Amino acid sequence: MAVQSYLWLAAILFGIGLIGVLTKRNALIVMMSVELMLNAANLTFLAFARQSGNLGAHAIAFFVIAVAAAEAAVGLAIVIAVFRSRGDVNVDEVRALRE
Amino acid sequence: MSVTAEQVTFWIFAVPLVITAGGVVVARNPVYAAMNLVAAFFLLAGIYVLLAAHLIAFMQILVYAGAVMVLFLFVIMLLSLGTEHFEKERHRAIQVIGALGAVFLVAVIASAIADVSGPAAVLSPGFGTVKAVGKVLYTQYLLPFEVTSLLLLVAIVGAVVVAKERI
């Protein structure tokens, strides 16, 4: 089966995640959309690993999963801290650095 | 054109995957969004198995569907946001521009996909298994692997420091 099918699936997943990041206001939904985009990148790596027979992409996918776990931990901690200080997790309302 | 078992399995996983991924973005309730994301991660693990990435598929379920999503659900329930926090949408113009930008990016990626060609490589026996990937991780990618452990340590300390009310 052609690698293009997997690349198309990854592109569609990345697009869905990007729509979520750009159009949603809730920080939790935005972070879930970022996870979708990271998974789309992983799928692309693994599709090309299957295409070229190179195991290096599997190592990269492993690192992406580890970085995503760290990102989720720190990001959710920031969401909790923002919620404590402002009582909301709306990404448009958090603009203390801009003012 | 005959239909292979791989194609059938691909579509069995791919169609629900796109639907659940869309559900993450469309869902009004954050718990529904999280559940859709868990389903998407499981289906993606199936796709990884199709690509002979057995270890990564296993880690996908273990780390993503297990650890990360438990963290997300825990925070959703800890914050216990009412639905009014989720019904406020962004300005309509921003939504349209965001969706158009995403579609444009997918179109750019599509033109790149069209350039990919060539037959798939013949895989060595044991491709994608714990033994093969572990060998690559502990030889060629040893330094990044060790740096990852440092990154996770920093993330643990950072998460505690940021989320704790008083140290």
PDB file of N, CA and C in Angstrom, chain A residues 17-79:
ATOM      1  N   GLY A  17      -6.030  19.533  13.829  1.00  0.00           N
ATOM      2  CA  GLY A  17      -5.406  20.080  15.027  1.00  0.00           C
ATOM      3  C   GLY A  17      -5.155  21.573  14.892  1.00  0.00           C
ATOM      4  N   LEU A  18      -4.730  21.995  13.692  1.00  0.00           N
ATOM      5  CA  LEU A  18      -4.446  23.425  13.475  1.00  0.00           C
ATOM      6  C   LEU A  18      -5.730  24.243  13.582  1.00  0.00           C
ATOM      7  N   ILE A  19      -6.835  23.718  13.034  1.00  0.00           N
ATOM      8  CA  ILE A  19      -8.117  24.420  13.156  1.00  0.00           C
ATOM      9  C   ILE A  19      -8.470  24.579  14.636  1.00  0.00           C
ATOM     10  N   GLY A  20      -8.249  23.510  15.417  1.00  0.00           N
ATOM     11  CA  GLY A  20      -8.552  23.595  16.848  1.00  0.00           C
ATOM     12  C   GLY A  20      -7.708  24.649  17.542  1.00  0.00           C
ATOM     13  N   VAL A  21      -6.408  24.690  17.221  1.00  0.00           N
ATOM     14  CA  VAL A  21      -5.514  25.657  17.874  1.00  0.00           C
ATOM     15  C   VAL A  21      -5.918  27.083  17.517  1.00  0.00           C
ATOM     16  N   LEU A  22      -6.293  27.300  16.237  1.00  0.00           N
ATOM     17  CA  LEU A  22      -6.545  28.669  15.779  1.00  0.00           C
ATOM     18  C   LEU A  22      -7.935  29.175  16.137  1.00  0.00           C
ATOM     19  N   THR A  23      -8.926  28.281  16.284  1.00  0.00           N
ATOM     20  CA  THR A  23     -10.297  28.763  16.451  1.00  0.00           C
ATOM     21  C   THR A  23     -10.849  28.582  17.859  1.00  0.00           C
ATOM     22  N   LYS A  24     -10.210  27.791  18.702  1.00  0.00           N
ATOM     23  CA  LYS A  24     -10.774  27.540  20.037  1.00  0.00           C
ATOM     24  C   LYS A  24     -10.213  28.526  21.048  1.00  0.00           C
ATOM     25  N   ARG A  25     -11.024  28.851  22.053  1.00  0.00           N
ATOM     26  CA  ARG A  25     -10.589  29.803  23.070  1.00  0.00           C
ATOM     27  C   ARG A  25     -10.187  29.118  24.352  1.00  0.00           C
ATOM     28  N   ASN A  26     -10.670  27.891  24.557  1.00  0.00           N
ATOM     29  CA  ASN A  26     -10.380  27.214  25.811  1.00  0.00           C
ATOM     30  C   ASN A  26      -8.987  26.596  25.769  1.00  0.00           C
ATOM     31  N   ALA A  27      -8.163  26.904  26.777  1.00  0.00           N
ATOM     32  CA  ALA A  27      -6.767  26.451  26.755  1.00  0.00           C
ATOM     33  C   ALA A  27      -6.665  24.934  26.732  1.00  0.00           C
ATOM     34  N   LEU A  28      -7.609  24.233  27.391  1.00  0.00           N
ATOM     35  CA  LEU A  28      -7.534  22.764  27.414  1.00  0.00           C
ATOM     36  C   LEU A  28      -7.755  22.182  26.022  1.00  0.00           C
ATOM     37  N   ILE A  29      -8.770  22.724  25.305  1.00  0.00           N
ATOM     38  CA  ILE A  29      -9.039  22.218  23.951  1.00  0.00           C
ATOM     39  C   ILE A  29      -7.859  22.544  23.039  1.00  0.00           C
ATOM     40  N   VAL A  30      -7.260  23.727  23.233  1.00  0.00           N
ATOM     41  CA  VAL A  30      -6.104  24.106  22.415  1.00  0.00           C
ATOM     42  C   VAL A  30      -4.968  23.111  22.638  1.00  0.00           C
ATOM     43  N   MET A  31      -4.741  22.733  23.904  1.00  0.00           N
ATOM     44  CA  MET A  31      -3.655  21.781  24.176  1.00  0.00           C
ATOM     45  C   MET A  31      -3.947  20.408  23.585  1.00  0.00           C
ATOM     46  N   MET A  32      -5.221  19.981  23.640  1.00  0.00           N
ATOM     47  CA  MET A  32      -5.566  18.691  23.013  1.00  0.00           C
ATOM     48  C   MET A  32      -5.325  18.750  21.510  1.00  0.00           C
ATOM     49  N   SER A  33      -5.620  19.893  20.890  1.00  0.00           N
ATOM     50  CA  SER A  33      -5.378  20.037  19.455  1.00  0.00           C
ATOM     51  C   SER A  33      -3.879  19.980  19.153  1.00  0.00           C
ATOM     52  N   VAL A  34      -3.055  20.555  20.045  1.00  0.00           N
ATOM     53  CA  VAL A  34      -1.600  20.469  19.864  1.00  0.00           C
ATOM     54  C   VAL A  34      -1.149  19.013  19.919  1.00  0.00           C
ATOM     55  N   GLU A  35      -1.752  18.226  20.836  1.00  0.00           N
ATOM     56  CA  GLU A  35      -1.416  16.797  20.888  1.00  0.00           C
ATOM     57  C   GLU A  35      -1.754  16.114  19.564  1.00  0.00           C
ATOM     58  N   LEU A  36      -2.893  16.482  18.982  1.00  0.00           N
ATOM     59  CA  LEU A  36      -3.263  15.909  17.676  1.00  0.00           C
ATOM     60  C   LEU A  36      -2.205  16.228  16.629  1.00  0.00           C
ATOM     61  N   MET A  37      -1.707  17.491  16.632  1.00  0.00           N
ATOM     62  CA  MET A  37      -0.708  17.884  15.642  1.00  0.00           C
ATOM     63  C   MET A  37       0.592  17.122  15.857  1.00  0.00           C
ATOM     64  N   LEU A  38       0.987  16.927  17.121  1.00  0.00           N
ATOM     65  CA  LEU A  38       2.209  16.164  17.392  1.00  0.00           C
ATOM     66  C   LEU A  38       2.063  14.724  16.891  1.00  0.00           C
ATOM     67  N   ASN A  39       0.858  14.156  17.067  1.00  0.00           N
ATOM     68  CA  ASN A  39       0.627  12.796  16.595  1.00  0.00           C
ATOM     69  C   ASN A  39       0.660  12.708  15.085  1.00  0.00           C
ATOM     70  N   ALA A  40       0.174  13.760  14.417  1.00  0.00           N
ATOM     71  CA  ALA A  40       0.239  13.780  12.955  1.00  0.00           C
ATOM     72  C   ALA A  40       1.696  13.777  12.493  1.00  0.00           C
ATOM     73  N   ALA A  41       2.543  14.554  13.189  1.00  0.00           N
ATOM     74  CA  ALA A  41       3.968  14.565  12.848  1.00  0.00           C
ATOM     75  C   ALA A  41       4.584  13.186  13.058  1.00  0.00           C
ATOM     76  N   ASN A  42       4.198  12.528  14.169  1.00  0.00           N
ATOM     77  CA  ASN A  42       4.691  11.177  14.431  1.00  0.00           C
ATOM     78  C   ASN A  42       4.299  10.214  13.324  1.00  0.00           C
ATOM     79  N   LEU A  43       3.037  10.326  12.878  1.00  0.00           N
ATOM     80  CA  LEU A  43       2.546   9.433  11.827  1.00  0.00           C
ATOM     81  C   LEU A  43       3.355   9.622  10.548  1.00  0.00           C
ATOM     82  N   THR A  44       3.712  10.870  10.249  1.00  0.00           N
ATOM     83  CA  THR A  44       4.536  11.128   9.064  1.00  0.00           C
ATOM     84  C   THR A  44       5.908  10.484   9.197  1.00  0.00           C
ATOM     85  N   PHE A  45       6.529  10.640  10.380  1.00  0.00           N
ATOM     86  CA  PHE A  45       7.828  10.006  10.610  1.00  0.00           C
ATOM     87  C   PHE A  45       7.745   8.499  10.390  1.00  0.00           C
ATOM     88  N   LEU A  46       6.703   7.869  10.965  1.00  0.00           N
ATOM     89  CA  LEU A  46       6.616   6.410  10.888  1.00  0.00           C
ATOM     90  C   LEU A  46       6.295   5.950   9.478  1.00  0.00           C
ATOM     91  N   ALA A  47       5.505   6.765   8.731  1.00  0.00           N
ATOM     92  CA  ALA A  47       5.207   6.398   7.348  1.00  0.00           C
ATOM     93  C   ALA A  47       6.488   6.397   6.512  1.00  0.00           C
ATOM     94  N   PHE A  48       7.338   7.417   6.739  1.00  0.00           N
ATOM     95  CA  PHE A  48       8.595   7.454   5.978  1.00  0.00           C
ATOM     96  C   PHE A  48       9.569   6.393   6.465  1.00  0.00           C
ATOM     97  N   ALA A  49       9.477   6.005   7.753  1.00  0.00           N
ATOM     98  CA  ALA A  49      10.304   4.891   8.235  1.00  0.00           C
ATOM     99  C   ALA A  49       9.932   3.603   7.509  1.00  0.00           C
ATOM    100  N   ARG A  50       8.615   3.390   7.312  1.00  0.00           N
ATOM    101  CA  ARG A  50       8.148   2.208   6.575  1.00  0.00           C
ATOM    102  C   ARG A  50       8.602   2.276   5.119  1.00  0.00           C
ATOM    103  N   GLN A  51       8.599   3.498   4.564  1.00  0.00           N
ATOM    104  CA  GLN A  51       8.968   3.679   3.159  1.00  0.00           C
ATOM    105  C   GLN A  51      10.452   3.405   2.932  1.00  0.00           C
ATOM    106  N   SER A  52      11.302   3.912   3.856  1.00  0.00           N
ATOM    107  CA  SER A  52      12.744   3.824   3.632  1.00  0.00           C
ATOM    108  C   SER A  52      13.400   2.679   4.393  1.00  0.00           C
ATOM    109  N   GLY A  53      12.675   2.041   5.298  1.00  0.00           N
ATOM    110  CA  GLY A  53      13.269   0.963   6.071  1.00  0.00           C
ATOM    111  C   GLY A  53      14.294   1.432   7.082  1.00  0.00           C
ATOM    112  N   ASN A  54      14.213   2.718   7.489  1.00  0.00           N
ATOM    113  CA  ASN A  54      15.170   3.300   8.423  1.00  0.00           C
ATOM    114  C   ASN A  54      14.535   3.376   9.814  1.00  0.00           C
ATOM    115  N   LEU A  55      15.211   2.809  10.808  1.00  0.00           N
ATOM    116  CA  LEU A  55      14.646   2.795  12.158  1.00  0.00           C
ATOM    117  C   LEU A  55      14.880   4.098  12.913  1.00  0.00           C
ATOM    118  N   GLY A  56      15.685   5.020  12.355  1.00  0.00           N
ATOM    119  CA  GLY A  56      15.920   6.284  13.038  1.00  0.00           C
ATOM    120  C   GLY A  56      14.635   7.039  13.319  1.00  0.00           C
ATOM    121  N   ALA A  57      13.667   6.957  12.388  1.00  0.00           N
ATOM    122  CA  ALA A  57      12.401   7.666  12.580  1.00  0.00           C
ATOM    123  C   ALA A  57      11.645   7.120  13.785  1.00  0.00           C
ATOM    124  N   HIS A  58      11.828   5.833  14.085  1.00  0.00           N
ATOM    125  CA  HIS A  58      11.170   5.285  15.274  1.00  0.00           C
ATOM    126  C   HIS A  58      11.745   5.914  16.536  1.00  0.00           C
ATOM    127  N   ALA A  59      13.064   6.148  16.517  1.00  0.00           N
ATOM    128  CA  ALA A  59      13.693   6.813  17.661  1.00  0.00           C
ATOM    129  C   ALA A  59      13.157   8.232  17.795  1.00  0.00           C
ATOM    130  N   ILE A  60      13.004   8.946  16.649  1.00  0.00           N
ATOM    131  CA  ILE A  60      12.469  10.309  16.694  1.00  0.00           C
ATOM    132  C   ILE A  60      11.054  10.297  17.245  1.00  0.00           C
ATOM    133  N   ALA A  61      10.224   9.339  16.782  1.00  0.00           N
ATOM    134  CA  ALA A  61       8.844   9.252  17.275  1.00  0.00           C
ATOM    135  C   ALA A  61       8.830   9.021  18.788  1.00  0.00           C
ATOM    136  N   PHE A  62       9.777   8.213  19.252  1.00  0.00           N
ATOM    137  CA  PHE A  62       9.923   7.974  20.701  1.00  0.00           C
ATOM    138  C   PHE A  62      10.190   9.293  21.424  1.00  0.00           C
ATOM    139  N   PHE A  63      11.106  10.104  20.877  1.00  0.00           N
ATOM    140  CA  PHE A  63      11.427  11.385  21.525  1.00  0.00           C
ATOM    141  C   PHE A  63      10.235  12.341  21.471  1.00  0.00           C
ATOM    142  N   VAL A  64       9.492  12.321  20.355  1.00  0.00           N
ATOM    143  CA  VAL A  64       8.313  13.191  20.248  1.00  0.00           C
ATOM    144  C   VAL A  64       7.307  12.844  21.336  1.00  0.00           C
ATOM    145  N   ILE A  65       7.113  11.542  21.578  1.00  0.00           N
ATOM    146  CA  ILE A  65       6.168  11.127  22.618  1.00  0.00           C
ATOM    147  C   ILE A  65       6.644  11.613  23.982  1.00  0.00           C
ATOM    148  N   ALA A  66       7.964  11.512  24.254  1.00  0.00           N
ATOM    149  CA  ALA A  66       8.498  11.967  25.544  1.00  0.00           C
ATOM    150  C   ALA A  66       8.334  13.470  25.693  1.00  0.00           C
ATOM    151  N   VAL A  67       8.638  14.226  24.617  1.00  0.00           N
ATOM    152  CA  VAL A  67       8.505  15.685  24.681  1.00  0.00           C
ATOM    153  C   VAL A  67       7.039  16.069  24.855  1.00  0.00           C
ATOM    154  N   ALA A  68       6.117  15.338  24.189  1.00  0.00           N
ATOM    155  CA  ALA A  68       4.694  15.646  24.319  1.00  0.00           C
ATOM    156  C   ALA A  68       4.232  15.425  25.754  1.00  0.00           C
ATOM    157  N   ALA A  69       4.753  14.370  26.408  1.00  0.00           N
ATOM    158  CA  ALA A  69       4.382  14.122  27.801  1.00  0.00           C
ATOM    159  C   ALA A  69       4.863  15.263  28.687  1.00  0.00           C
ATOM    160  N   ALA A  70       6.095  15.731  28.457  1.00  0.00           N
ATOM    161  CA  ALA A  70       6.630  16.852  29.248  1.00  0.00           C
ATOM    162  C   ALA A  70       5.824  18.121  28.982  1.00  0.00           C
ATOM    163  N   GLU A  71       5.485  18.331  27.699  1.00  0.00           N
ATOM    164  CA  GLU A  71       4.694  19.514  27.329  1.00  0.00           C
ATOM    165  C   GLU A  71       3.338  19.491  28.003  1.00  0.00           C
ATOM    166  N   ALA A  72       2.690  18.312  28.039  1.00  0.00           N
ATOM    167  CA  ALA A  72       1.373  18.219  28.672  1.00  0.00           C
ATOM    168  C   ALA A  72       1.481  18.521  30.161  1.00  0.00           C
ATOM    169  N   ALA A  73       2.526  18.006  30.817  1.00  0.00           N
ATOM    170  CA  ALA A  73       2.674  18.216  32.262  1.00  0.00           C
ATOM    171  C   ALA A  73       2.855  19.695  32.576  1.00  0.00           C
ATOM    172  N   VAL A  74       3.791  20.358  31.875  1.00  0.00           N
ATOM    173  CA  VAL A  74       4.058  21.774  32.152  1.00  0.00           C
ATOM    174  C   VAL A  74       2.880  22.639  31.710  1.00  0.00           C
ATOM    175  N   GLY A  75       2.320  22.338  30.522  1.00  0.00           N
ATOM    176  CA  GLY A  75       1.199  23.127  30.015  1.00  0.00           C
ATOM    177  C   GLY A  75      -0.003  23.075  30.936  1.00  0.00           C
ATOM    178  N   LEU A  76      -0.334  21.875  31.415  1.00  0.00           N
ATOM    179  CA  LEU A  76      -1.487  21.765  32.302  1.00  0.00           C
ATOM    180  C   LEU A  76      -1.218  22.435  33.636  1.00  0.00           C
ATOM    181  N   ALA A  77       0.043  22.403  34.104  1.00  0.00           N
ATOM    182  CA  ALA A  77       0.382  23.129  35.326  1.00  0.00           C
ATOM    183  C   ALA A  77       0.162  24.624  35.132  1.00  0.00           C
ATOM    184  N   ILE A  78       0.531  25.147  33.947  1.00  0.00           N
ATOM    185  CA  ILE A  78       0.310  26.570  33.659  1.00  0.00           C
ATOM    186  C   ILE A  78      -1.190  26.869  33.610  1.00  0.00           C
ATOM    187  N   VAL A  79      -1.970  25.947  32.997  1.00  0.00           N
ATOM    188  CA  VAL A  79      -3.421  26.147  32.938  1.00  0.00           C
ATOM    189  C   VAL A  79      -3.997  26.232  34.354  1.00  0.00           C
TER     190      VAL A  79
END
